[in-house]
Amino acid sequence: MPREEIQLPRIEPSVVLELPPRGSVVPATLGDGTPLRVVHREDGTVSVFSALIPRTSDAVSVRLTYWIPTMRRFIGAYVWDDRGTVMGNQGWDACTGECPSTDDMPDSARDLDAFQVERLEGEPARIRVGAPIAGAWRRMSRSPLPSWSQEPREGITPLLSLGQAMALPEGTIVNVRGTAVLASASPPRVPICK
C-alpha cells in the first residue's frame, strides 16, 4: 500500500471517565496519553488537572506532579492545593546537595492546567473531560512551604489499633502494622490487625 494511502486512526483527546468516590484523587489519561489527576472533593465538586508540572520557562524538561493525600496537596517544583491553585515553592525534602537560597527561588508560578468537566447522566456516575484550560500565573512567597517531613507525627509505642489511629487529627502520619487493600476506584483501606 502506498504511504500516502495509509490512514492513521484519529485519537480523540476527550475521554469519558467513571467518577471516583468522594474525597479521592485518582490518575487517568486522555485519549492522546496526557496524564491526568481527577479530584472528587467531599463537597461533591469535581476537577480534572493535567498531571504535568506547568511550564514556567522554555525548558524542555517534562515532570509529573504527585498527590500527597495526608496534606491534600499536589507537589512538584511547587505546591498546589486540590483546586489546582499554586500555593508556593516546594520544601527542601528533595535537596540532594546544597539547597538553593530563598533569594534564588521563583516569586511567581502557574496554577495547574485544568480541563473542562461535564457530568453525564446515568449510573455509574461519569464525567466527560473536555478542552484544556491553561493555569493562571500567581505571585507567591519565595520561601518554601512546610514540607511533608514537617507534617504532624505521633510517636507510636506500643502499636495503635486502627480505631486509635483513625481518631488522630487529619494529616497525622502514624506507623501502623497492617495490610493495605487497594481496589480500583476505591480509597485504600487497612484491615484491623490483631
N, CA and C atoms as an extended XYZ file, in Angstrom:
582
Properties=species:S:1:pos:R:3:atomname:S:1:resname:S:1:resid:I:1 pbc="F F F"
N         0.849       -1.168        0.000 N   MET     1
C         0.000        0.000        0.000 CA  MET     1
C         0.899        1.236        0.000 C   MET     1
N         0.640        2.183       -0.877 N   PRO     2
C         1.448        3.417       -0.897 CA  PRO     2
C         1.281        4.203        0.399 C   PRO     2
N         2.365        4.816        0.819 N   ARG     3
C         2.391        5.533        2.102 CA  ARG     3
C         1.299        6.585        2.204 C   ARG     3
N         1.023        7.310        1.133 N   GLU     4
C         0.022        8.386        1.184 CA  GLU     4
C        -1.402        7.863        1.378 C   GLU     4
N        -1.620        6.568        1.204 N   GLU     5
C        -2.955        5.988        1.390 CA  GLU     5
C        -3.167        5.448        2.805 C   GLU     5
N        -2.114        5.400        3.606 N   ILE     6
C        -2.244        4.886        4.970 CA  ILE     6
C        -2.988        5.914        5.815 C   ILE     6
N        -4.069        5.499        6.425 N   GLN     7
C        -4.870        6.363        7.291 CA  GLN     7
C        -4.628        5.972        8.742 C   GLN     7
N        -4.013        6.860        9.500 N   LEU     8
C        -3.806        6.597       10.922 CA  LEU     8
C        -5.093        6.896       11.678 C   LEU     8
N        -5.410        6.112       12.702 N   PRO     9
C        -6.627        6.396       13.476 CA  PRO     9
C        -6.482        7.732       14.196 C   PRO     9
N        -7.564        8.488       14.234 N   ARG    10
C        -7.575        9.768       14.928 CA  ARG    10
C        -7.809        9.496       16.410 C   ARG    10
N        -6.917        9.980       17.249 N   ILE    11
C        -7.072        9.796       18.694 CA  ILE    11
C        -7.941       10.922       19.224 C   ILE    11
N        -9.010       10.559       19.870 N   GLU    12
C        -9.914       11.546       20.472 CA  GLU    12
C        -9.299       12.027       21.783 C   GLU    12
N        -8.979       13.333       21.892 N   PRO    13
C        -8.342       13.797       23.128 CA  PRO    13
C        -9.277       13.800       24.331 C   PRO    13
N       -10.608       13.976       24.118 N   SER    14
C       -11.504       13.951       25.267 CA  SER    14
C       -11.753       12.504       25.667 C   SER    14
N       -12.212       12.326       26.893 N   VAL    15
C       -12.411       10.977       27.405 CA  VAL    15
C       -13.569       10.987       28.390 C   VAL    15
N       -14.289        9.866       28.466 N   VAL    16
C       -15.336        9.690       29.466 CA  VAL    16
C       -14.757        8.803       30.558 C   VAL    16
N       -14.857        9.265       31.812 N   LEU    17
C       -14.290        8.542       32.955 CA  LEU    17
C       -15.365        8.285       33.995 C   LEU    17
N       -15.236        7.160       34.696 N   GLU    18
C       -16.101        6.900       35.829 CA  GLU    18
C       -15.676        7.846       36.952 C   GLU    18
N       -16.652        8.418       37.633 N   LEU    19
C       -16.359        9.361       38.713 CA  LEU    19
C       -15.866        8.589       39.934 C   LEU    19
N       -14.684        8.932       40.452 N   PRO    20
C       -14.190        8.218       41.639 CA  PRO    20
C       -15.001        8.601       42.879 C   PRO    20
N       -14.841        7.859       43.984 N   PRO    21
C       -15.574        8.186       45.217 CA  PRO    21
C       -15.231        9.586       45.728 C   PRO    21
N       -16.163       10.184       46.471 N   ARG    22
C       -15.905       11.497       47.075 CA  ARG    22
C       -14.674       11.426       47.965 C   ARG    22
N       -13.901       12.497       47.966 N   GLY    23
C       -12.717       12.575       48.806 CA  GLY    23
C       -11.490       11.946       48.183 C   GLY    23
N       -11.593       11.472       46.942 N   SER    24
C       -10.449       10.784       46.341 CA  SER    24
C        -9.855       11.578       45.180 C   SER    24
N        -8.596       11.272       44.907 N   VAL    25
C        -7.868       11.808       43.759 CA  VAL    25
C        -7.282       10.601       43.042 C   VAL    25
N        -7.633       10.424       41.756 N   VAL    26
C        -7.179        9.245       41.021 CA  VAL    26
C        -6.500        9.658       39.715 C   VAL    26
N        -5.537        8.852       39.262 N   PRO    27
C        -4.901        9.129       37.976 CA  PRO    27
C        -5.793        8.655       36.827 C   PRO    27
N        -5.645        9.293       35.669 N   ALA    28
C        -6.361        8.903       34.452 CA  ALA    28
C        -5.534        9.410       33.274 C   ALA    28
N        -5.964        9.120       32.068 N   THR    29
C        -5.287        9.651       30.871 CA  THR    29
C        -6.320       10.051       29.836 C   THR    29
N        -5.958       11.036       29.031 N   LEU    30
C        -6.753       11.396       27.866 CA  LEU    30
C        -6.464       10.385       26.766 C   LEU    30
N        -7.251       10.427       25.701 N   GLY    31
C        -7.045        9.541       24.572 CA  GLY    31
C        -5.690        9.714       23.909 C   GLY    31
N        -5.093       10.909       24.046 N   ASP    32
C        -3.773       11.143       23.452 CA  ASP    32
C        -2.633       10.781       24.390 C   ASP    32
N        -2.969       10.228       25.577 N   GLY    33
C        -1.945        9.808       26.529 CA  GLY    33
C        -1.595       10.832       27.584 C   GLY    33
N        -2.190       12.030       27.538 N   THR    34
C        -1.903       13.059       28.539 CA  THR    34
C        -2.290       12.546       29.921 C   THR    34
N        -1.349       12.544       30.888 N   PRO    35
C        -1.683       12.081       32.238 CA  PRO    35
C        -2.523       13.115       32.981 C   PRO    35
N        -3.530       12.623       33.683 N   LEU    36
C        -4.469       13.485       34.410 CA  LEU    36
C        -4.541       13.095       35.876 C   LEU    36
N        -5.113       14.005       36.687 N   ARG    37
C        -5.494       13.721       38.062 CA  ARG    37
C        -6.954       14.155       38.188 C   ARG    37
N        -7.828       13.228       38.570 N   VAL    38
C        -9.254       13.525       38.762 CA  VAL    38
C        -9.482       13.721       40.256 C   VAL    38
N        -9.990       14.896       40.636 N   VAL    39
C       -10.233       15.247       42.033 CA  VAL    39
C       -11.746       15.284       42.261 C   VAL    39
N       -12.250       14.404       43.144 N   HIS    40
C       -13.657       14.431       43.541 CA  HIS    40
C       -13.671       14.767       45.028 C   HIS    40
N       -14.011       16.023       45.340 N   ARG    41
C       -13.942       16.502       46.714 CA  ARG    41
C       -15.133       16.019       47.534 C   ARG    41
N       -14.984       16.096       48.860 N   GLU    42
C       -16.048       15.686       49.778 CA  GLU    42
C       -17.332       16.474       49.541 C   GLU    42
N       -17.218       17.735       49.065 N   ASP    43
C       -18.421       18.546       48.823 CA  ASP    43
C       -19.094       18.208       47.493 C   ASP    43
N       -18.562       17.225       46.757 N   GLY    44
C       -19.164       16.787       45.502 CA  GLY    44
C       -18.620       17.468       44.266 C   GLY    44
N       -17.815       18.523       44.438 N   THR    45
C       -17.253       19.198       43.263 CA  THR    45
C       -16.144       18.339       42.646 C   THR    45
N       -15.969       18.500       41.334 N   VAL    46
C       -15.018       17.693       40.592 CA  VAL    46
C       -14.133       18.600       39.745 C   VAL    46
N       -12.834       18.297       39.732 N   SER    47
C       -11.895       18.983       38.851 CA  SER    47
C       -11.004       17.934       38.212 C   SER    47
N       -10.518       18.246       37.023 N   VAL    48
C        -9.555       17.387       36.343 CA  VAL    48
C        -8.373       18.275       35.961 C   VAL    48
N        -7.174       17.849       36.388 N   PHE    49
C        -5.961       18.611       36.136 CA  PHE    49
C        -4.976       17.788       35.324 C   PHE    49
N        -4.147       18.480       34.563 N   SER    50
C        -3.014       17.808       33.930 CA  SER    50
C        -2.066       17.399       35.042 C   SER    50
N        -1.490       16.201       34.937 N   ALA    51
C        -0.513       15.742       35.928 CA  ALA    51
C         0.875       16.280       35.608 C   ALA    51
N         1.013       17.012       34.501 N   LEU    52
C         2.303       17.588       34.127 CA  LEU    52
C         2.508       18.906       34.866 C   LEU    52
N         3.710       19.111       35.373 N   ILE    53
C         4.023       20.384       36.029 CA  ILE    53
C         3.947       21.482       34.978 C   ILE    53
N         3.178       22.561       35.231 N   PRO    54
C         3.061       23.629       34.235 CA  PRO    54
C         4.416       24.227       33.905 C   PRO    54
N         4.649       24.449       32.626 N   ARG    55
C         5.922       25.021       32.189 CA  ARG    55
C         5.983       26.490       32.573 C   ARG    55
N         7.108       26.892       33.148 N   THR    56
C         7.290       28.288       33.544 CA  THR    56
C         8.415       28.948       32.755 C   THR    56
N         9.022       28.177       31.837 N   SER    57
C        10.088       28.719       31.002 CA  SER    57
C        10.118       27.911       29.708 C   SER    57
N        11.126       28.135       28.899 N   ASP    58
C        11.269       27.397       27.643 CA  ASP    58
C        11.996       26.074       27.847 C   ASP    58
N        12.225       25.692       29.094 N   ALA    59
C        12.931       24.438       29.377 CA  ALA    59
C        12.160       23.266       28.783 C   ALA    59
N        12.876       22.269       28.297 N   VAL    60
C        12.269       21.126       27.636 CA  VAL    60
C        11.838       20.058       28.636 C   VAL    60
N        12.327       20.112       29.846 N   SER    61
C        12.053       19.092       30.863 CA  SER    61
C        10.553       18.962       31.138 C   SER    61
N        10.072       17.718       31.180 N   VAL    62
C         8.676       17.432       31.496 CA  VAL    62
C         8.666       16.523       32.716 C   VAL    62
N         7.995       16.984       33.779 N   ARG    63
C         7.907       16.185       35.002 CA  ARG    63
C         6.458       16.139       35.460 C   ARG    63
N         6.175       15.171       36.331 N   LEU    64
C         4.814       14.972       36.825 CA  LEU    64
C         4.638       15.527       38.231 C   LEU    64
N         3.407       15.933       38.536 N   THR    65
C         3.044       16.278       39.906 CA  THR    65
C         2.734       14.982       40.650 C   THR    65
N         2.776       15.049       41.965 N   TYR    66
C         2.431       13.908       42.811 CA  TYR    66
C         1.394       14.366       43.814 C   TYR    66
N         0.446       13.508       44.133 N   TRP    67
C        -0.599       13.802       45.102 CA  TRP    67
C        -0.150       13.298       46.461 C   TRP    67
N        -0.183       14.169       47.471 N   ILE    68
C         0.147       13.807       48.841 CA  ILE    68
C        -1.173       13.809       49.622 C   ILE    68
N        -1.778       12.621       49.834 N   PRO    69
C        -3.113       12.584       50.438 CA  PRO    69
C        -3.190       13.152       51.838 C   PRO    69
N        -2.166       12.970       52.661 N   THR    70
C        -2.242       13.479       54.033 CA  THR    70
C        -2.252       15.000       54.070 C   THR    70
N        -1.654       15.634       53.068 N   MET    71
C        -1.616       17.087       53.009 CA  MET    71
C        -2.712       17.645       52.105 C   MET    71
N        -3.361       16.761       51.323 N   ARG    72
C        -4.329       17.163       50.304 CA  ARG    72
C        -3.715       18.210       49.386 C   ARG    72
N        -2.498       17.902       48.912 N   ARG    73
C        -1.780       18.819       48.021 CA  ARG    73
C        -1.097       18.042       46.904 C   ARG    73
N        -0.913       18.742       45.785 N   PHE    74
C        -0.064       18.237       44.708 CA  PHE    74
C         1.307       18.863       44.913 C   PHE    74
N         2.370       18.098       44.650 N   ILE    75
C         3.711       18.673       44.723 CA  ILE    75
C         4.455       18.371       43.432 C   ILE    75
N         5.414       19.203       43.158 N   GLY    76
C         6.318       19.091       42.019 CA  GLY    76
C         7.411       20.080       42.347 C   GLY    76
N         7.735       20.971       41.458 N   ALA    77
C         8.660       22.045       41.788 CA  ALA    77
C         7.981       23.029       42.740 C   ALA    77
N         6.648       23.015       42.737 N   TYR    78
C         5.834       23.898       43.560 CA  TYR    78
C         4.838       23.043       44.328 C   TYR    78
N         3.977       23.710       45.109 N   VAL    79
C         2.903       23.039       45.845 CA  VAL    79
C         1.594       23.667       45.384 C   VAL    79
N         0.599       22.798       45.069 N   TRP    80
C        -0.726       23.246       44.651 CA  TRP    80
C        -1.766       22.624       45.566 C   TRP    80
N        -2.864       23.350       45.820 N   ASP    81
C        -3.951       22.767       46.612 CA  ASP    81
C        -4.810       21.867       45.720 C   ASP    81
N        -5.876       21.284       46.274 N   ASP    82
C        -6.689       20.353       45.487 CA  ASP    82
C        -7.606       21.057       44.496 C   ASP    82
N        -7.510       22.377       44.411 N   ARG    83
C        -8.228       23.145       43.385 CA  ARG    83
C        -7.275       23.604       42.291 C   ARG    83
N        -6.001       23.141       42.382 N   GLY    84
C        -5.020       23.448       41.347 CA  GLY    84
C        -4.338       24.793       41.492 C   GLY    84
N        -4.600       25.504       42.592 N   THR    85
C        -4.022       26.830       42.812 CA  THR    85
C        -2.622       26.689       43.403 C   THR    85
N        -1.647       27.348       42.779 N   VAL    86
C        -0.280       27.278       43.288 CA  VAL    86
C        -0.219       27.989       44.634 C   VAL    86
N         0.404       27.326       45.599 N   MET    87
C         0.487       27.862       46.960 CA  MET    87
C         1.877       28.391       47.283 C   MET    87
N         2.906       27.842       46.617 N   GLY    88
C         4.259       28.287       46.897 CA  GLY    88
C         5.285       27.292       46.407 C   GLY    88
N         6.521       27.556       46.764 N   ASN    89
C         7.640       26.697       46.384 CA  ASN    89
C         7.657       25.445       47.260 C   ASN    89
N         8.093       24.329       46.673 N   GLN    90
C         8.183       23.070       47.415 CA  GLN    90
C         9.288       23.171       48.456 C   GLN    90
N         9.106       22.472       49.572 N   GLY    91
C        10.089       22.463       50.646 CA  GLY    91
C        11.390       21.801       50.246 C   GLY    91
N        12.309       21.684       51.181 N   TRP    92
C        13.665       21.232       50.888 CA  TRP    92
C        13.845       19.724       50.980 C   TRP    92
N        12.787       18.931       51.129 N   ASP    93
C        12.938       17.480       51.251 CA  ASP    93
C        13.664       16.854       50.070 C   ASP    93
N        13.522       17.450       48.879 N   ALA    94
C        14.093       16.849       47.672 CA  ALA    94
C        15.544       17.271       47.420 C   ALA    94
N        16.116       18.143       48.233 N   CYS    95
C        17.501       18.589       48.013 CA  CYS    95
C        18.463       17.417       48.209 C   CYS    95
N        19.282       17.149       47.211 N   THR    96
C        20.291       16.101       47.349 CA  THR    96
C        21.660       16.712       47.616 C   THR    96
N        21.813       17.961       47.330 N   GLY    97
C        23.053       18.676       47.625 CA  GLY    97
C        22.690       19.892       48.451 C   GLY    97
N        23.396       20.990       48.216 N   GLU    98
C        23.079       22.228       48.922 CA  GLU    98
C        21.778       22.802       48.366 C   GLU    98
N        20.860       23.162       49.238 N   CYS    99
C        19.578       23.716       48.800 CA  CYS    99
C        19.779       25.151       48.315 C   CYS    99
N        18.953       25.586       47.350 N   PRO   100
C        19.110       26.953       46.841 CA  PRO   100
C        18.760       28.004       47.887 C   PRO   100
N        19.293       29.187       47.689 N   SER   101
C        18.976       30.315       48.558 CA  SER   101
C        17.537       30.737       48.301 C   SER   101
N        16.867       31.231       49.339 N   THR   102
C        15.497       31.725       49.179 CA  THR   102
C        15.457       32.828       48.128 C   THR   102
N        16.510       33.649       48.035 N   ASP   103
C        16.553       34.732       47.044 CA  ASP   103
C        16.540       34.192       45.616 C   ASP   103
N        16.985       32.934       45.424 N   ASP   104
C        17.017       32.340       44.084 CA  ASP   104
C        15.716       31.628       43.716 C   ASP   104
N        14.777       31.555       44.648 N   MET   105
C        13.512       30.867       44.386 CA  MET   105
C        12.583       31.762       43.573 C   MET   105
N        11.735       31.172       42.713 N   PRO   106
C        10.795       31.990       41.932 CA  PRO   106
C         9.776       32.686       42.825 C   PRO   106
N         9.311       33.865       42.390 N   ASP   107
C         8.286       34.579       43.148 CA  ASP   107
C         6.938       34.531       42.446 C   ASP   107
N         6.845       33.747       41.367 N   SER   108
C         5.558       33.524       40.711 CA  SER   108
C         5.602       32.180       39.997 C   SER   108
N         4.440       31.582       39.824 N   ALA   109
C         4.325       30.287       39.148 CA  ALA   109
C         2.896       30.160       38.634 C   ALA   109
N         2.642       29.080       37.918 N   ARG   110
C         1.321       28.866       37.326 CA  ARG   110
C         0.500       27.862       38.128 C   ARG   110
N        -0.821       28.091       38.127 N   ASP   111
C        -1.749       27.089       38.632 CA  ASP   111
C        -1.656       25.862       37.728 C   ASP   111
N        -2.161       24.732       38.195 N   LEU   112
C        -2.193       23.535       37.356 CA  LEU   112
C        -3.120       23.775       36.166 C   LEU   112
N        -2.751       23.236       35.011 N   ASP   113
C        -3.633       23.295       33.854 CA  ASP   113
C        -4.827       22.387       34.137 C   ASP   113
N        -6.026       22.893       33.881 N   ALA   114
C        -7.258       22.148       34.170 CA  ALA   114
C        -7.927       21.746       32.853 C   ALA   114
N        -9.001       21.000       32.963 N   PHE   115
C        -9.798       20.600       31.805 CA  PHE   115
C       -11.258       20.849       32.115 C   PHE   115
N       -12.040       21.181       31.075 N   GLN   116
C       -13.477       21.309       31.242 CA  GLN   116
C       -14.035       19.949       31.643 C   GLN   116
N       -15.015       19.959       32.548 N   VAL   117
C       -15.619       18.723       33.034 CA  VAL   117
C       -17.126       18.823       32.882 C   VAL   117
N       -17.723       17.777       32.314 N   GLU   118
C       -19.174       17.701       32.169 CA  GLU   118
C       -19.647       16.410       32.830 C   GLU   118
N       -20.608       16.523       33.756 N   ARG   119
C       -21.181       15.319       34.382 CA  ARG   119
C       -22.184       14.715       33.418 C   ARG   119
N       -22.131       13.388       33.292 N   LEU   120
C       -23.032       12.680       32.403 CA  LEU   120
C       -24.143       12.014       33.200 C   LEU   120
N       -25.300       11.836       32.589 N   GLU   121
C       -26.448       11.190       33.221 CA  GLU   121
C       -26.212        9.692       33.334 C   GLU   121
N       -26.899        9.060       34.273 N   GLY   122
C       -26.890        7.610       34.372 CA  GLY   122
C       -25.940        7.085       35.427 C   GLY   122
N       -26.017        5.781       35.606 N   GLU   123
C       -25.157        5.070       36.554 CA  GLU   123
C       -24.262        4.122       35.793 C   GLU   123
N       -23.042        3.932       36.165 N   PRO   124
C       -22.365        4.629       37.248 CA  PRO   124
C       -22.121        6.097       36.890 C   PRO   124
N       -21.859        6.911       37.917 N   ALA   125
C       -21.592        8.337       37.694 CA  ALA   125
C       -20.347        8.483       36.837 C   ALA   125
N       -20.463        9.312       35.784 N   ARG   126
C       -19.347        9.502       34.856 CA  ARG   126
C       -19.187       10.977       34.540 C   ARG   126
N       -17.996       11.310       34.051 N   ILE   127
C       -17.711       12.668       33.594 CA  ILE   127
C       -17.079       12.593       32.214 C   ILE   127
N       -17.292       13.663       31.433 N   ARG   128
C       -16.584       13.812       30.165 CA  ARG   128
C       -15.549       14.909       30.379 C   ARG   128
N       -14.305       14.589       30.081 N   VAL   129
C       -13.204       15.542       30.203 CA  VAL   129
C       -13.027       16.198       28.845 C   VAL   129
N       -13.111       17.530       28.801 N   GLY   130
C       -13.064       18.254       27.538 CA  GLY   130
C       -11.802       19.054       27.329 C   GLY   130
N       -11.977       20.267       26.849 N   ALA   131
C       -10.869       21.130       26.433 CA  ALA   131
C       -10.002       21.571       27.608 C   ALA   131
N        -8.699       21.742       27.355 N   PRO   132
C        -7.797       22.212       28.418 CA  PRO   132
C        -7.973       23.699       28.695 C   PRO   132
N        -7.665       24.077       29.944 N   ILE   133
C        -7.696       25.473       30.389 CA  ILE   133
C        -6.346       25.752       31.037 C   ILE   133
N        -5.569       26.644       30.452 N   ALA   134
C        -4.227       26.933       30.973 CA  ALA   134
C        -4.311       27.560       32.361 C   ALA   134
N        -3.404       27.141       33.243 N   GLY   135
C        -3.340       27.683       34.595 CA  GLY   135
C        -2.893       29.139       34.597 C   GLY   135
N        -3.473       29.934       35.503 N   ALA   136
C        -3.132       31.357       35.626 CA  ALA   136
C        -1.814       31.520       36.374 C   ALA   136
N        -1.122       32.613       36.097 N   TRP   137
C         0.095       32.960       36.835 CA  TRP   137
C        -0.288       33.619       38.143 C   TRP   137
N         0.455       33.289       39.212 N   ARG   138
C         0.206       33.888       40.531 CA  ARG   138
C         1.532       34.268       41.177 C   ARG   138
N         1.502       35.363       41.920 N   ARG   139
C         2.655       35.748       42.737 CA  ARG   139
C         2.607       34.916       44.005 C   ARG   139
N         3.765       34.624       44.569 N   MET   140
C         3.834       33.834       45.799 CA  MET   140
C         5.108       34.185       46.534 C   MET   140
N         5.180       33.771       47.764 N   SER   141
C         6.370       33.993       48.571 CA  SER   141
C         7.521       33.162       48.027 C   SER   141
N         8.728       33.688       48.122 N   ARG   142
C         9.913       32.925       47.706 CA  ARG   142
C        10.263       31.817       48.707 C   ARG   142
N         9.842       31.982       49.946 N   SER   143
C        10.156       30.980       50.975 CA  SER   143
C         9.405       29.693       50.673 C   SER   143
N        10.063       28.542       50.848 N   PRO   144
C         9.365       27.281       50.596 CA  PRO   144
C         8.310       27.016       51.658 C   PRO   144
N         7.264       26.297       51.252 N   LEU   145
C         6.217       25.912       52.196 CA  LEU   145
C         6.720       24.796       53.088 C   LEU   145
N         6.126       24.644       54.258 N   PRO   146
C         6.481       23.484       55.083 CA  PRO   146
C         6.261       22.217       54.266 C   PRO   146
N         7.154       21.278       54.407 N   SER   147
C         7.112       20.088       53.575 CA  SER   147
C         6.468       18.931       54.311 C   SER   147
N         6.343       17.813       53.608 N   TRP   148
C         5.714       16.634       54.207 CA  TRP   148
C         6.462       16.168       55.442 C   TRP   148
N         7.770       16.405       55.530 N   SER   149
C         8.518       15.948       56.705 CA  SER   149
C         8.180       16.778       57.941 C   SER   149
N         7.494       17.911       57.756 N   GLN   150
C         7.107       18.742       58.882 CA  GLN   150
C         5.636       18.568       59.245 C   GLN   150
N         4.964       17.589       58.647 N   GLU   151
C         3.576       17.293       58.992 CA  GLU   151
C         3.526       16.722       60.407 C   GLU   151
N         2.366       16.843       61.092 N   PRO   152
C         2.284       16.304       62.458 CA  PRO   152
C         2.513       14.791       62.477 C   PRO   152
N         3.262       14.320       63.442 N   ARG   153
C         3.537       12.889       63.602 CA  ARG   153
C         3.269       12.493       65.033 C   ARG   153
N         2.996       11.237       65.226 N   GLU   154
C         2.818       10.690       66.570 CA  GLU   154
C         3.843        9.591       66.759 C   GLU   154
N         4.595        9.632       67.853 N   GLY   155
C         5.488        8.534       68.174 CA  GLY   155
C         4.632        7.365       68.647 C   GLY   155
N         4.797        6.227       68.045 N   ILE   156
C         3.913        5.101       68.345 CA  ILE   156
C         4.661        4.029       69.119 C   ILE   156
N         4.385        3.917       70.414 N   THR   157
C         4.875        2.818       71.238 CA  THR   157
C         3.868        2.652       72.355 C   THR   157
N         3.149        1.620       72.448 N   PRO   158
C         3.085        0.464       71.555 CA  PRO   158
C         2.277        0.785       70.303 C   PRO   158
N         2.091       -0.213       69.444 N   LEU   159
C         1.331       -0.024       68.217 CA  LEU   159
C        -0.098        0.390       68.527 C   LEU   159
N        -0.677        1.223       67.662 N   LEU   160
C        -2.063        1.652       67.816 CA  LEU   160
C        -2.985        0.706       67.066 C   LEU   160
N        -4.205        0.632       67.530 N   SER   161
C        -5.211       -0.081       66.751 CA  SER   161
C        -5.641        0.839       65.617 C   SER   161
N        -6.315        0.288       64.634 N   LEU   162
C        -6.800        1.100       63.526 CA  LEU   162
C        -7.746        2.180       64.036 C   LEU   162
N        -8.620        1.825       64.992 N   GLY   163
C        -9.551        2.797       65.558 CA  GLY   163
C        -8.831        3.955       66.226 C   GLY   163
N        -7.759        3.645       67.004 N   GLN   164
C        -6.990        4.706       67.654 CA  GLN   164
C        -6.298        5.588       66.615 C   GLN   164
N        -5.738        4.968       65.580 N   ALA   165
C        -5.055        5.734       64.531 CA  ALA   165
C        -6.045        6.646       63.807 C   ALA   165
N        -7.247        6.131       63.531 N   MET   166
C        -8.254        6.919       62.816 CA  MET   166
C        -8.767        8.089       63.662 C   MET   166
N        -8.630        8.012       64.997 N   ALA   167
C        -9.100        9.077       65.885 CA  ALA   167
C        -8.126       10.254       65.955 C   ALA   167
N        -6.901       10.076       65.449 N   LEU   168
C        -5.914       11.155       65.477 CA  LEU   168
C        -6.314       12.252       64.489 C   LEU   168
N        -5.791       13.484       64.657 N   PRO   169
C        -6.159       14.584       63.759 CA  PRO   169
C        -5.807       14.263       62.306 C   PRO   169
N        -6.654       14.744       61.375 N   GLU   170
C        -6.419       14.536       59.951 CA  GLU   170
C        -5.040       15.072       59.574 C   GLU   170
N        -4.320       14.317       58.764 N   GLY   171
C        -2.991       14.716       58.332 CA  GLY   171
C        -1.882       14.179       59.202 C   GLY   171
N        -2.211       13.580       60.370 N   THR   172
C        -1.191       12.998       61.232 CA  THR   172
C        -0.640       11.748       60.574 C   THR   172
N         0.666       11.598       60.569 N   ILE   173
C         1.311       10.437       59.973 CA  ILE   173
C         1.674        9.477       61.097 C   ILE   173
N         1.219        8.233       60.986 N   VAL   174
C         1.498        7.233       62.004 CA  VAL   174
C         2.032        5.971       61.343 C   VAL   174
N         2.726        5.163       62.126 N   ASN   175
C         3.159        3.851       61.665 CA  ASN   175
C         2.187        2.837       62.240 C   ASN   175
N         1.506        2.123       61.352 N   VAL   176
C         0.541        1.117       61.776 CA  VAL   176
C         0.923       -0.192       61.109 C   VAL   176
N         1.015       -1.257       61.883 N   ARG   177
C         1.307       -2.564       61.296 CA  ARG   177
C         0.007       -3.098       60.711 C   ARG   177
N         0.005       -3.408       59.427 N   GLY   178
C        -1.214       -3.898       58.803 CA  GLY   178
C        -1.003       -4.180       57.332 C   GLY   178
N        -2.081       -4.456       56.672 N   THR   179
C        -2.070       -4.726       55.247 CA  THR   179
C        -3.005       -3.725       54.582 C   THR   179
N        -2.530       -3.057       53.558 N   ALA   180
C        -3.377       -2.130       52.814 CA  ALA   180
C        -4.051       -2.900       51.692 C   ALA   180
N        -5.339       -2.665       51.529 N   VAL   181
C        -6.098       -3.303       50.458 CA  VAL   181
C        -6.469       -2.216       49.456 C   VAL   181
N        -6.006       -2.380       48.216 N   LEU   182
C        -6.301       -1.414       47.165 CA  LEU   182
C        -7.284       -2.045       46.190 C   LEU   182
N        -8.359       -1.345       45.904 N   ALA   183
C        -9.328       -1.799       44.918 CA  ALA   183
C        -9.535       -0.660       43.931 C   ALA   183
N        -9.738       -0.988       42.689 N   SER   184
C        -9.876        0.038       41.668 CA  SER   184
C       -11.030        0.979       42.009 C   SER   184
N       -10.784        2.283       41.853 N   ALA   185
C       -11.766        3.361       42.082 CA  ALA   185
C       -12.287        3.397       43.514 C   ALA   185
N       -11.514        2.866       44.473 N   SER   186
C       -11.897        2.940       45.884 CA  SER   186
C       -10.700        3.418       46.683 C   SER   186
N       -10.955        4.173       47.754 N   PRO   187
C        -9.814        4.570       48.577 CA  PRO   187
C        -9.202        3.341       49.247 C   PRO   187
N        -7.897        3.363       49.527 N   PRO   188
C        -7.290        2.214       50.200 CA  PRO   188
C        -7.904        2.012       51.579 C   PRO   188
N        -7.960        0.777       52.023 N   ARG   189
C        -8.441        0.503       53.378 CA  ARG   189
C        -7.441       -0.407       54.063 C   ARG   189
N        -7.379       -0.272       55.366 N   VAL   190
C        -6.461       -1.089       56.167 CA  VAL   190
C        -7.296       -2.002       57.041 C   VAL   190
N        -7.225       -3.330       56.820 N   PRO   191
C        -7.968       -4.223       57.695 CA  PRO   191
C        -7.391       -4.195       59.105 C   PRO   191
N        -8.209       -4.423       60.107 N   ILE   192
C        -7.763       -4.387       61.502 CA  ILE   192
C        -6.817       -5.547       61.762 C   ILE   192
N        -5.661       -5.215       62.341 N   CYS   193
C        -4.639       -6.227       62.671 CA  CYS   193
C        -4.791       -6.612       64.132 C   CYS   193
N        -4.500       -7.850       64.453 N   LYS   194
C        -4.551       -8.292       65.846 CA  LYS   194
C        -3.165       -8.636       66.310 C   LYS   194
